[in-house]
CSV table of C-alpha atoms and ligand atoms in Angstrom, one decimal:
chain,number,residue,atom,x,y,z
A,1,MET,CA,97.5,-36.8,81.4
A,2,GLU,CA,97.7,-40.2,82.5
A,3,ASN,CA,100.6,-41.2,84.8
A,4,PHE,CA,102.0,-43.8,82.2
A,5,MET,CA,104.8,-46.0,83.5
A,6,LEU,CA,107.1,-47.6,81.2
A,7,TYR,CA,110.2,-49.7,81.2
A,8,ASN,CA,113.2,-47.7,80.4
A,9,THR,CA,116.0,-50.0,79.1
A,10,LEU,CA,118.5,-46.9,79.9
A,11,THR,CA,117.5,-47.0,83.8
A,12,LYS,CA,116.5,-50.8,83.9
A,13,SER,CA,113.6,-49.9,85.7
A,14,VAL,CA,109.6,-48.7,85.0
A,15,ASP,CA,109.9,-45.0,84.7
A,16,PRO,CA,107.2,-42.4,84.7
A,17,PHE,CA,106.9,-41.5,81.1
A,18,VAL,CA,108.3,-37.8,80.4
A,19,THR,CA,108.9,-35.8,77.5
A,20,TYR,CA,111.4,-33.1,77.0
A,21,GLU,CA,108.4,-30.6,75.7
A,22,ASN,CA,105.4,-30.3,77.7
A,23,GLY,CA,102.5,-32.7,75.7
A,24,LYS,CA,104.9,-33.6,72.6
A,25,VAL,CA,106.6,-36.5,71.9
A,26,ASN,CA,109.3,-37.3,69.4
A,27,MET,CA,109.6,-40.8,68.8
A,28,TYR,CA,112.0,-42.5,66.6
A,29,THR,CA,112.0,-46.0,65.3
A,30,CYS,CA,114.6,-48.4,63.7
A,31,GLY,CA,112.9,-49.5,60.4
A,32,PRO,CA,113.2,-52.8,58.4
A,33,THR,CA,116.1,-53.9,56.4
A,34,VAL,CA,114.6,-54.3,53.3
A,35,TYR,CA,116.3,-57.6,51.5
A,36,HIS,CA,113.5,-59.9,52.3
A,37,PHE,CA,110.0,-59.9,53.7
A,38,ALA,CA,109.3,-59.2,56.9
A,39,HIS,CA,108.7,-62.0,59.2
A,40,ILE,CA,106.1,-62.0,61.9
A,41,GLY,CA,108.8,-61.7,64.7
A,42,ASN,CA,109.6,-58.4,62.8
A,43,LEU,CA,106.0,-57.5,62.9
A,44,ARG,CA,105.7,-58.2,66.4
A,45,THR,CA,108.0,-55.6,67.4
A,46,TYR,CA,106.1,-53.0,64.5
A,47,MET,CA,102.9,-53.9,65.9
A,48,MET,CA,103.9,-53.3,69.9
A,49,GLU,CA,105.4,-49.7,68.8
A,50,ASP,CA,102.4,-49.0,67.0
A,51,VAL,CA,100.2,-49.6,70.1
A,52,LEU,CA,102.8,-47.1,72.1
A,53,GLU,CA,102.0,-44.6,69.6
A,54,LYS,CA,98.6,-44.9,69.6
A,55,TYR,CA,98.4,-45.2,73.4
A,56,LEU,CA,100.5,-41.7,73.7
A,57,LYS,CA,97.9,-40.3,71.5
A,58,PHE,CA,95.0,-41.7,73.6
A,59,ILE,CA,96.7,-39.9,76.8
A,60,GLY,CA,96.7,-36.6,75.1
A,61,TYR,CA,100.5,-36.6,73.4
A,62,ASP,CA,101.3,-35.0,70.2
A,63,VAL,CA,103.2,-37.4,68.9
A,64,LYS,CA,105.6,-37.1,66.0
A,65,ARG,CA,107.4,-40.2,64.6
A,66,ALA,CA,110.3,-41.1,62.4
A,67,MET,CA,111.8,-44.1,61.0
A,68,ASN,CA,114.3,-45.1,58.5
A,69,ILE,CA,114.5,-47.9,55.9
A,70,THR,CA,117.9,-50.0,55.5
A,71,ASP,CA,118.6,-50.1,52.2
A,72,VAL,CA,122.1,-50.0,52.0
A,73,GLY,CA,124.6,-52.2,53.7
A,74,HIS,CA,123.9,-53.9,57.1
A,75,LEU,CA,126.0,-56.6,57.7
A,76,GLU,CA,125.2,-60.3,58.4
A,77,SER,CA,126.7,-60.2,61.8
A,78,ASP,CA,126.1,-57.2,63.9
A,79,ALA,CA,130.2,-56.7,64.1
A,80,ASP,CA,131.3,-54.7,61.1
A,81,GLU,CA,131.7,-58.3,59.3
A,82,GLY,CA,130.0,-60.9,57.5
A,83,GLU,CA,128.0,-60.2,54.2
A,84,ASP,CA,126.3,-57.2,53.2
A,85,LYS,CA,122.6,-58.3,53.3
A,86,MET,CA,121.1,-56.1,50.5
A,87,VAL,CA,123.7,-57.3,48.4
A,88,LYS,CA,123.0,-60.7,49.4
A,89,GLY,CA,119.4,-60.1,48.6
A,90,ALA,CA,120.2,-58.8,45.2
A,91,VAL,CA,122.1,-61.8,44.1
A,92,ARG,CA,119.6,-64.4,45.1
A,93,GLU,CA,116.9,-62.4,43.4
A,94,HIS,CA,118.9,-61.3,40.2
A,95,LYS,CA,118.1,-57.6,40.7
A,96,THR,CA,119.6,-54.3,41.7
A,97,VAL,CA,120.0,-53.3,45.5
A,98,LEU,CA,117.8,-50.5,45.1
A,99,GLU,CA,114.9,-52.5,43.3
A,100,ILE,CA,115.2,-55.3,45.8
A,101,ALA,CA,114.8,-52.4,48.3
A,102,LYS,CA,112.0,-50.8,46.7
A,103,PHE,CA,109.9,-54.0,46.3
A,104,TYR,CA,110.6,-55.1,49.9
A,105,GLU,CA,110.0,-51.9,51.4
A,106,ASP,CA,106.3,-52.0,49.7
A,107,ALA,CA,105.7,-55.2,51.0
A,108,PHE,CA,106.6,-54.1,54.5
A,109,PHE,CA,104.3,-51.7,54.4
A,110,ALA,CA,101.6,-53.7,52.7
A,111,ASP,CA,102.0,-56.1,55.9
A,112,CYS,CA,101.9,-52.9,58.3
A,113,GLU,CA,98.7,-51.8,56.9
A,114,LYS,CA,97.1,-55.4,57.1
A,115,LEU,CA,98.3,-55.4,60.6
A,116,ASN,CA,96.5,-51.5,61.2
A,117,VAL,CA,100.2,-50.7,62.1
A,118,ARG,CA,100.1,-46.8,61.1
A,119,LYS,CA,102.9,-45.6,58.8
A,120,PRO,CA,105.1,-43.3,60.9
A,121,ASP,CA,105.0,-39.8,59.9
A,122,ILE,CA,108.4,-39.3,58.6
A,123,VAL,CA,110.0,-42.4,56.9
A,124,VAL,CA,113.4,-42.0,55.4
A,125,SER,CA,115.5,-44.6,53.2
A,126,ALA,CA,119.0,-44.8,54.5
A,127,THR,CA,120.6,-44.1,50.7
A,128,SER,CA,118.6,-40.8,50.5
A,129,TYR,CA,120.7,-39.4,53.8
A,130,ILE,CA,124.4,-39.6,52.7
A,131,ASP,CA,125.3,-36.1,52.6
A,132,GLU,CA,124.2,-36.1,56.4
A,133,TYR,CA,126.3,-38.9,57.7
A,134,ILE,CA,129.3,-37.2,56.2
A,135,ARG,CA,128.6,-34.0,58.0
A,136,LEU,CA,127.9,-35.8,61.3
A,137,ILE,CA,131.3,-38.0,60.6
A,138,LYS,CA,133.0,-34.7,59.8
A,139,ILE,CA,132.0,-33.4,63.1
A,140,LEU,CA,133.0,-36.5,65.2
A,141,ILE,CA,136.5,-36.5,63.4
A,142,ASP,CA,136.8,-32.7,64.4
A,143,LYS,CA,135.8,-33.3,68.0
A,144,ASP,CA,138.3,-36.3,67.8
A,145,TYR,CA,135.8,-38.9,68.5
A,146,ALA,CA,136.7,-40.7,65.5
A,147,TYR,CA,139.7,-41.4,63.4
A,148,LYS,CA,141.0,-42.8,59.9
A,149,ALA,CA,142.7,-46.3,60.0
A,150,GLY,CA,143.0,-48.5,57.0
A,151,GLY,CA,140.8,-46.7,54.8
A,152,ASN,CA,137.7,-46.7,57.2
A,153,ILE,CA,136.7,-43.8,59.5
A,154,TYR,CA,136.3,-45.6,63.2
A,155,PHE,CA,134.3,-44.3,66.5
A,156,ASP,CA,136.7,-44.7,69.2
A,157,ILE,CA,134.5,-45.6,72.0
A,158,SER,CA,137.1,-44.8,74.5
A,159,LYS,CA,136.5,-41.4,74.3
A,160,LEU,CA,133.3,-41.6,75.9
A,161,GLU,CA,132.6,-41.9,79.7
A,162,ASP,CA,130.0,-44.8,79.6
A,163,TYR,CA,129.8,-46.4,76.3
A,164,TYR,CA,128.2,-49.3,77.6
A,165,CYS,CA,125.2,-47.3,79.5
A,166,LEU,CA,122.3,-49.1,77.8
A,167,THR,CA,123.6,-52.5,78.2
A,168,GLY,CA,125.6,-52.5,81.6
A,169,HIS,CA,128.4,-54.6,79.7
A,170,SER,CA,131.8,-54.0,80.6
A,171,SER,CA,134.8,-53.3,78.4
A,172,GLU,CA,136.1,-56.7,79.4
A,173,ASN,CA,133.2,-58.7,78.0
A,174,LEU,CA,134.0,-57.5,74.9
A,175,ALA,CA,137.9,-58.4,74.6
A,176,VAL,CA,138.9,-60.5,71.7
A,177,GLY,CA,137.7,-64.0,72.1
A,178,VAL,CA,135.3,-63.3,74.7
A,179,ARG,CA,132.6,-62.7,72.4
A,180,GLU,CA,132.5,-64.9,69.3
A,181,ASP,CA,131.2,-62.3,66.9
A,182,VAL,CA,133.9,-59.7,67.7
A,183,SER,CA,137.2,-60.4,65.8
A,184,GLU,CA,140.0,-58.8,65.3
A,185,ASP,CA,140.3,-55.8,63.1
A,186,GLU,CA,144.1,-54.4,63.4
A,187,ASN,CA,142.8,-50.9,62.5
A,188,LYS,CA,140.9,-50.5,65.6
A,189,ARG,CA,142.3,-48.9,68.5
A,190,ASN,CA,139.7,-50.4,70.8
A,191,ASN,CA,137.9,-54.0,70.3
A,192,GLY,CA,134.8,-52.2,70.6
A,193,ASP,CA,135.2,-49.5,68.0
A,194,PHE,CA,132.9,-49.4,65.2
A,195,VAL,CA,132.9,-48.2,61.6
A,196,LEU,CA,131.2,-45.0,60.5
A,197,TRP,CA,132.6,-44.8,56.9
A,198,PHE,CA,134.0,-47.8,54.8
A,199,THR,CA,136.5,-47.0,51.9
A,200,LYS,CA,138.0,-50.5,52.0
A,201,SER,CA,135.1,-52.5,51.2
A,202,LYS,CA,135.2,-55.9,52.2
A,203,PHE,CA,132.8,-56.9,49.8
A,204,ALA,CA,134.5,-56.9,46.2
A,205,ASP,CA,130.6,-56.9,44.7
A,206,GLN,CA,129.7,-53.8,47.5
A,207,ALA,CA,126.8,-52.1,44.8
A,208,LEU,CA,126.2,-48.6,46.1
A,209,ARG,CA,129.2,-46.7,46.6
A,210,TRP,CA,129.2,-42.6,47.2
A,211,GLU,CA,132.0,-39.8,47.5
A,212,SER,CA,133.1,-38.7,50.5
A,213,PRO,CA,135.7,-36.9,51.7
A,214,TRP,CA,137.7,-39.8,53.1
A,215,GLY,CA,137.2,-41.5,49.5
A,216,VAL,CA,134.4,-43.6,47.8
A,217,GLY,CA,132.7,-45.6,50.0
A,218,TYR,CA,129.5,-46.0,51.9
A,219,PRO,CA,128.3,-45.4,55.8
A,220,GLY,CA,128.5,-48.1,58.5
A,221,TRP,CA,125.0,-49.2,59.7
A,222,HIS,CA,124.5,-47.0,62.8
A,223,ILE,CA,124.9,-43.7,61.6
A,224,GLU,CA,121.8,-43.9,59.7
A,225,CYS,CA,119.5,-43.8,62.6
A,226,SER,CA,121.3,-41.3,64.7
A,227,ALA,CA,121.3,-38.7,61.5
A,228,ILE,CA,117.8,-39.6,60.5
A,229,SER,CA,116.5,-39.1,64.0
A,230,MET,CA,118.3,-35.9,64.8
A,231,LYS,CA,117.4,-34.2,61.3
A,232,ASN,CA,113.9,-34.8,61.9
A,233,LEU,CA,113.1,-34.8,65.3
A,234,GLY,CA,115.9,-32.5,66.8
A,235,GLU,CA,118.6,-32.5,69.6
A,236,HIS,CA,116.1,-34.1,72.4
A,237,LEU,CA,114.7,-37.6,71.5
A,238,ASP,CA,111.8,-38.8,73.9
A,239,ILE,CA,111.5,-42.4,73.1
A,240,HIS,CA,113.7,-44.7,70.6
A,241,CYS,CA,112.0,-48.0,69.7
A,242,GLY,CA,113.3,-51.5,68.4
A,243,GLY,CA,113.6,-54.9,69.1
A,244,VAL,CA,116.1,-56.2,71.7
A,245,ASP,CA,118.6,-57.5,69.5
A,246,ASN,CA,118.9,-53.7,68.7
A,247,ILE,CA,120.3,-52.9,72.3
A,248,PHE,CA,123.9,-53.9,71.5
A,249,PRO,CA,125.7,-52.8,69.0
A,250,HIS,CA,123.2,-50.8,67.1
A,251,HIS,CA,121.4,-48.8,69.9
A,252,THR,CA,124.7,-48.4,72.0
A,253,ASN,CA,126.2,-47.1,69.1
A,254,GLU,CA,123.6,-44.8,67.9
A,255,ILE,CA,123.8,-43.3,71.7
A,256,ALA,CA,127.8,-42.7,71.4
A,257,GLN,CA,127.5,-41.4,67.8
A,258,SER,CA,124.3,-38.8,69.1
A,259,GLU,CA,125.7,-37.7,72.3
A,260,ALA,CA,129.4,-37.2,70.9
A,261,VAL,CA,127.9,-34.8,68.3
A,262,LEU,CA,125.6,-33.2,70.6
A,263,GLY,CA,127.5,-32.7,73.5
A,264,HIS,CA,124.6,-33.6,75.6
A,265,LYS,CA,122.3,-36.1,76.6
A,266,TRP,CA,120.2,-37.2,73.8
A,267,CYS,CA,117.4,-39.6,74.3
A,268,THR,CA,115.3,-40.0,77.6
A,269,HIS,CA,113.3,-43.4,76.9
A,270,TRP,CA,114.6,-46.7,75.4
A,271,PHE,CA,111.8,-49.1,74.5
A,272,HIS,CA,112.5,-52.8,73.3
A,273,VAL,CA,110.5,-55.7,72.1
A,274,ASN,CA,111.1,-58.8,73.2
A,275,HIS,CA,111.6,-61.6,70.3
A,276,LEU,CA,108.9,-63.8,68.8
A,277,ASN,CA,110.6,-67.1,68.8
A,278,THR,CA,109.8,-70.4,67.4
A,279,LYS,CA,110.1,-73.8,69.3
A,280,THR,CA,113.3,-73.8,68.2
A,281,GLY,CA,114.7,-70.5,68.8
A,282,LYS,CA,114.8,-66.8,67.5
A,283,MET,CA,112.5,-66.2,64.4
A,284,SER,CA,115.5,-64.7,62.0
A,285,LYS,CA,115.4,-63.5,58.7
A,286,SER,CA,119.1,-64.5,58.0
A,287,LYS,CA,118.3,-68.2,58.7
A,288,GLY,CA,116.2,-68.2,55.6
A,289,GLU,CA,113.1,-70.0,57.1
A,290,PHE,CA,110.5,-67.9,58.6
A,291,LEU,CA,107.0,-67.1,58.8
A,292,THR,CA,105.4,-64.4,56.8
A,293,LEU,CA,102.1,-62.6,57.3
A,294,SER,CA,100.9,-63.9,53.9
A,295,LEU,CA,101.6,-67.5,54.9
A,296,LEU,CA,99.5,-67.1,57.6
A,297,GLN,CA,96.8,-65.6,55.7
A,298,GLU,CA,97.2,-68.6,52.9
A,299,LYS,CA,96.5,-70.6,55.8
A,300,GLY,CA,93.3,-68.8,56.8
A,301,TYR,CA,94.2,-66.9,59.3
A,302,ASP,CA,93.1,-63.2,59.4
A,303,PRO,CA,95.7,-60.5,60.3
A,304,MET,CA,94.0,-59.4,63.2
A,305,VAL,CA,94.1,-62.8,64.6
A,306,TYR,CA,97.7,-62.4,64.8
A,307,ARG,CA,97.3,-59.0,65.8
A,308,MET,CA,95.4,-59.9,69.1
A,309,PHE,CA,98.1,-63.3,69.7
A,310,CYS,CA,100.6,-60.2,70.0
A,311,LEU,CA,98.6,-57.8,72.3
A,312,GLN,CA,97.5,-60.8,74.4
A,313,SER,CA,101.1,-61.1,75.5
A,314,HIS,CA,103.3,-58.2,77.2
A,315,TYR,CA,105.8,-57.1,75.0
A,316,ARG,CA,109.0,-57.3,77.4
A,317,ASN,CA,108.4,-61.3,77.5
A,318,PRO,CA,109.7,-63.3,74.7
A,319,LEU,CA,106.4,-65.0,72.8
A,320,VAL,CA,106.7,-68.3,71.5
A,321,PHE,CA,104.9,-69.0,68.2
A,322,SER,CA,102.9,-72.0,67.4
A,323,PHE,CA,99.6,-72.5,65.2
A,324,GLU,CA,97.8,-74.3,68.2
A,325,THR,CA,97.7,-71.0,70.4
A,326,LEU,CA,97.0,-69.3,66.9
A,327,ASP,CA,94.2,-71.2,66.6
A,328,ASN,CA,93.0,-70.6,70.0
A,329,VAL,CA,93.4,-66.8,69.6
A,330,LYS,CA,91.5,-67.4,66.0
A,331,ALA,CA,88.5,-68.9,68.2
A,332,ALA,CA,88.5,-66.2,70.7
A,333,TYR,CA,89.1,-63.4,68.3
A,334,ASN,CA,86.0,-64.4,66.2
A,335,LYS,CA,83.8,-64.9,69.2
A,336,LEU,CA,84.6,-61.4,70.4
A,337,HIS,CA,84.3,-59.7,66.9
A,338,ASP,CA,80.8,-61.5,66.5
A,339,LYS,CA,79.9,-60.4,70.1
A,340,VAL,CA,80.8,-57.1,69.2
A,341,LEU,CA,79.0,-56.9,65.9
A,342,SER,CA,75.7,-58.0,67.7
A,343,LEU,CA,75.6,-54.7,70.0
A,344,SER,CA,72.7,-52.9,69.0
A,345,LYS,CA,73.4,-49.6,67.5
A,346,ASP,CA,70.3,-48.1,69.1
A,347,GLY,CA,70.2,-46.5,72.3
A,348,GLU,CA,72.1,-43.1,73.9
A,349,VAL,CA,75.9,-43.4,75.1
A,350,ASN,CA,75.9,-42.6,78.6
A,351,LYS,CA,78.6,-40.5,79.3
A,352,GLU,CA,79.5,-41.1,82.8
A,353,GLU,CA,80.1,-45.0,82.3
A,354,PHE,CA,81.9,-44.3,79.2
A,355,ASP,CA,84.4,-42.1,81.1
A,356,SER,CA,84.6,-44.5,83.8
A,357,TYR,CA,85.9,-47.6,81.6
A,358,ARG,CA,87.6,-45.2,79.4
A,359,ASP,CA,89.8,-44.5,82.6
A,360,LYS,CA,90.3,-48.3,83.7
A,361,PHE,CA,91.5,-49.0,80.1
A,362,ALA,CA,94.0,-45.9,80.1
A,363,SER,CA,94.9,-47.1,83.3
A,364,ALA,CA,95.4,-50.8,82.9
A,365,MET,CA,97.7,-49.6,79.7
A,366,ALA,CA,99.4,-47.2,81.7
A,367,ASN,CA,101.0,-50.1,83.5
A,368,ASP,CA,104.1,-50.8,81.5
A,369,LEU,CA,101.7,-50.8,78.2
A,370,ASN,CA,99.6,-53.9,79.6
A,371,THR,CA,97.9,-55.0,76.5
A,372,SER,CA,96.8,-58.0,77.9
A,373,MET,CA,95.2,-56.1,80.6
A,374,GLY,CA,93.8,-53.8,77.9
A,375,ILE,CA,92.1,-56.5,76.2
A,376,THR,CA,90.5,-57.6,79.8
A,377,THR,CA,89.1,-54.4,80.3
A,378,LEU,CA,87.1,-54.6,77.0
A,379,TYR,CA,85.9,-58.1,77.8
A,380,ASP,CA,84.6,-56.6,81.1
A,381,VAL,CA,82.8,-53.7,78.7
A,382,LEU,CA,81.1,-56.6,77.2
A,383,LYS,CA,80.0,-58.3,80.4
A,384,ALA,CA,79.1,-54.9,82.3
A,385,ASP,CA,75.4,-54.2,82.8
A,386,ILE,CA,75.4,-51.0,80.6
A,387,ASN,CA,73.8,-50.2,77.6
A,388,ASP,CA,74.9,-51.3,73.7
A,389,ALA,CA,75.7,-47.7,72.5
A,390,THR,CA,77.8,-47.1,75.6
A,391,LYS,CA,79.4,-50.6,74.9
A,392,ARG,CA,79.9,-49.7,71.3
A,393,ALA,CA,81.5,-46.4,71.7
A,394,LEU,CA,83.6,-47.7,74.5
A,395,ILE,CA,85.2,-50.2,72.5
A,396,GLU,CA,85.4,-48.1,69.4
A,397,GLU,CA,87.3,-46.0,71.4
A,398,PHE,CA,89.5,-49.0,72.9
A,399,ASP,CA,90.3,-49.9,69.3
A,400,LYS,CA,91.9,-46.4,68.3
A,401,VAL,CA,94.8,-47.9,70.6
A,402,LEU,CA,94.2,-52.0,70.2
A,403,SER,CA,93.3,-51.6,66.2
A,404,LEU,CA,91.9,-54.8,66.4
A,405,ASP,CA,89.0,-53.6,63.6
A,406,LEU,CA,86.1,-55.3,66.2
A,407,LEU,CA,83.6,-53.1,64.6
A,408,LYS,CA,84.3,-54.0,61.1
A,409,GLU,CA,81.8,-56.0,59.2
A,410,SER,CA,83.6,-59.3,58.5
A,411,ASP,CA,83.8,-59.9,54.9
A,412,SER,CA,85.2,-56.7,54.3
A,413,GLY,CA,88.4,-57.9,55.4
A,414,VAL,CA,89.2,-60.3,52.1
A,415,ASP,CA,92.3,-59.9,50.7
A,416,GLU,CA,93.2,-59.0,47.4
A,417,GLU,CA,96.4,-61.2,47.2
A,418,LEU,CA,94.4,-63.7,48.7
A,419,THR,CA,91.6,-63.6,46.1
A,420,LYS,CA,94.1,-63.6,43.3
A,421,TYR,CA,95.5,-66.8,44.6
A,422,VAL,CA,92.4,-68.6,45.0
A,423,GLU,CA,91.0,-67.3,41.6
A,424,ASP,CA,94.5,-68.8,40.0
A,425,MET,CA,93.9,-71.9,41.8
A,426,ILE,CA,90.3,-72.1,41.0
A,427,GLU,CA,91.4,-71.5,37.2
A,428,LYS,CA,94.2,-74.1,37.3
A,429,ARG,CA,91.5,-76.6,38.9
A,430,LYS,CA,89.1,-76.1,35.8
A,431,SER,CA,91.9,-76.6,33.1
A,432,ALA,CA,92.9,-79.7,34.9
A,433,LYS,CA,89.5,-81.2,34.7
A,434,ALA,CA,89.2,-79.9,31.3
A,435,GLU,CA,92.3,-82.2,30.5
A,436,LYS,CA,90.5,-85.2,32.6
A,437,ASN,CA,93.5,-84.7,35.4
A,438,TYR,CA,91.3,-85.2,38.2
A,439,SER,CA,94.0,-86.4,40.8
A,440,LEU,CA,95.2,-82.8,39.8
A,441,ALA,CA,92.0,-80.9,40.2
A,442,ASP,CA,91.6,-83.0,43.8
A,443,GLU,CA,95.3,-81.6,44.8
A,444,ILE,CA,94.2,-78.2,44.1
A,445,ARG,CA,90.8,-78.8,46.2
A,446,ASN,CA,93.0,-80.3,49.0
A,447,GLU,CA,95.4,-77.7,49.2
A,448,LEU,CA,92.9,-74.9,49.5
A,449,LEU,CA,91.1,-76.9,52.1
A,450,GLU,CA,94.4,-77.2,54.1
A,451,LYS,CA,94.2,-73.2,53.9
A,452,ASN,CA,90.8,-73.2,55.3
A,453,ILE,CA,89.5,-72.3,51.6
A,454,VAL,CA,86.3,-74.3,50.6
A,455,LEU,CA,85.3,-74.7,46.9
A,456,LYS,CA,81.9,-75.1,45.8
A,457,ASP,CA,81.2,-76.0,42.5
A,458,THR,CA,77.8,-74.6,40.9
A,459,LYS,CA,76.0,-74.3,37.8
A,460,ASP,CA,77.4,-71.1,37.3
A,461,GLY,CA,81.0,-72.0,38.2
A,462,THR,CA,83.0,-72.4,41.3
A,463,THR,CA,82.9,-70.5,44.1
A,464,TRP,CA,85.0,-70.3,47.3
A,465,SER,CA,84.7,-69.3,51.2
A,466,ILE,CA,87.1,-69.0,53.8
A,467,ASN,CA,86.1,-71.4,56.7
A,468,LYS,CA,86.5,-69.2,59.8
B,501,LIG,P1,115.5,-56.0,60.5
B,501,LIG,O1,114.7,-55.9,59.6
B,501,LIG,O2,116.2,-57.3,60.9
B,501,LIG,O3,116.4,-54.9,61.2
B,501,LIG,O4,114.4,-56.0,62.0
B,501,LIG,C1,113.3,-55.0,62.2
B,501,LIG,C2,112.8,-55.3,63.3
B,501,LIG,O5,112.4,-56.1,63.9
B,501,LIG,C3,113.9,-54.7,64.3
B,501,LIG,O6,113.4,-53.8,65.4
B,501,LIG,C4,114.6,-56.1,65.2
B,501,LIG,O7,115.1,-55.6,66.2
B,501,LIG,C5,113.2,-56.7,65.1
B,501,LIG,N1,113.1,-58.0,65.4
B,501,LIG,C6,114.0,-59.1,64.8
B,501,LIG,N2,114.0,-60.2,64.7
B,501,LIG,C7,112.8,-60.1,65.8
B,501,LIG,C8,111.9,-61.6,66.4
B,501,LIG,N3,112.2,-62.6,66.2
B,501,LIG,N4,111.1,-61.1,67.0
B,501,LIG,C9,110.7,-59.9,67.3
B,501,LIG,N5,111.2,-58.6,66.6
B,501,LIG,C10,112.3,-59.0,66.1
B,502,LIG,ZN1,118.4,-48.0,64.2
């Protein structure tokens, strides 16, 4: 098995990747909060986690992966305060919380599919595990890690030797007034204590509530990932993933709860993807303005172009999004794709050459999941003095990890949603023309043109194509 070196947020160093059980990986991923569409920043994180999972399989591991869907609570700020994001989404769209959750969960997986992000083996919605949270919270109370105050159940961080192990923060950093988002809650014994179960809702309109031994209420955000992970992946987790904003407090609290319940170390490796930023700062769902994958498609970018954009940069670096860079990647992707498709299908694969380049790719990626070096190896294959059949076989092999659809024929990628949108626009334009509203007809043509969609009027009607 390849000697895979991977940065570990827990040790703050690039460590050899090791597993609890030989050859098997238990992997957990924090899933989306489904109150809005995922933005392309969220999708960067899921894409890099997808590459990680596929690479682990590529080097021979048997990977079992679980993910939650946050369909309850999740407060606006990462402290136990602010607005409930799910309720906010439901109010905005005049729907129930569960309708909102279902709609955006489906939309999330549709985006993942477009980006070739594999759905984890196990996907659990937070609302389906209430009994499990109650069971864990009871254990925490019995073991004296949790206490009841003001109607809520809190985790007492002072009971742990090293609550801040993931961040290296000291408790002074989190004193009231030092961190803006930590406000005084007089129920708390320590400022860093967090809620495991709310019965005293801060939100008059809290939609989802359940019976519990402590009264009717709802779980704190962090408990869902501990519970879903331990129930499905057992007591020893090999790797836990998320975006860097999850490190504190979410993952810190997950470690606290899980290790307090288990009485031993829980997760060996912590993998965090840095943020996608716009020129003005972090792309964020709660800011309301963000880019979605559908929007990129409407502007004429194939989801594979965005995947390549992300894979060309290292997951630990922040990545600034711009359309200029995306345009360059689009040109590079199309050129690469054409080149791969022009390779002849004839001839025999040379096993020795195949193995040698496969090893090169595996070791490039073994250096802290260096996807851009992986792509460079792919370009090296195209330039190499080896036959087309071997090149094709290698690209197919690398694409098991990169998933850039390099051997897929171009036109099969046309998206159903996009087709519907363009056909609706063509219909509107036809009606505008029939009503002699030529300026509207021109506006529609120009709007499509801005998205690289070209209309052609023929005697049999209007046809369209994407100008790549
Ligand atoms: P959320 O739906 O807000 O819970 O976020 C889903 C995932 O996306 C989490 O793993 C976050 O850490 C991650 N994330 C949030 N914002 C960004 C961003 N701008 N760039 C990359 N990942 C992000
Ligand atoms: Zn989580």
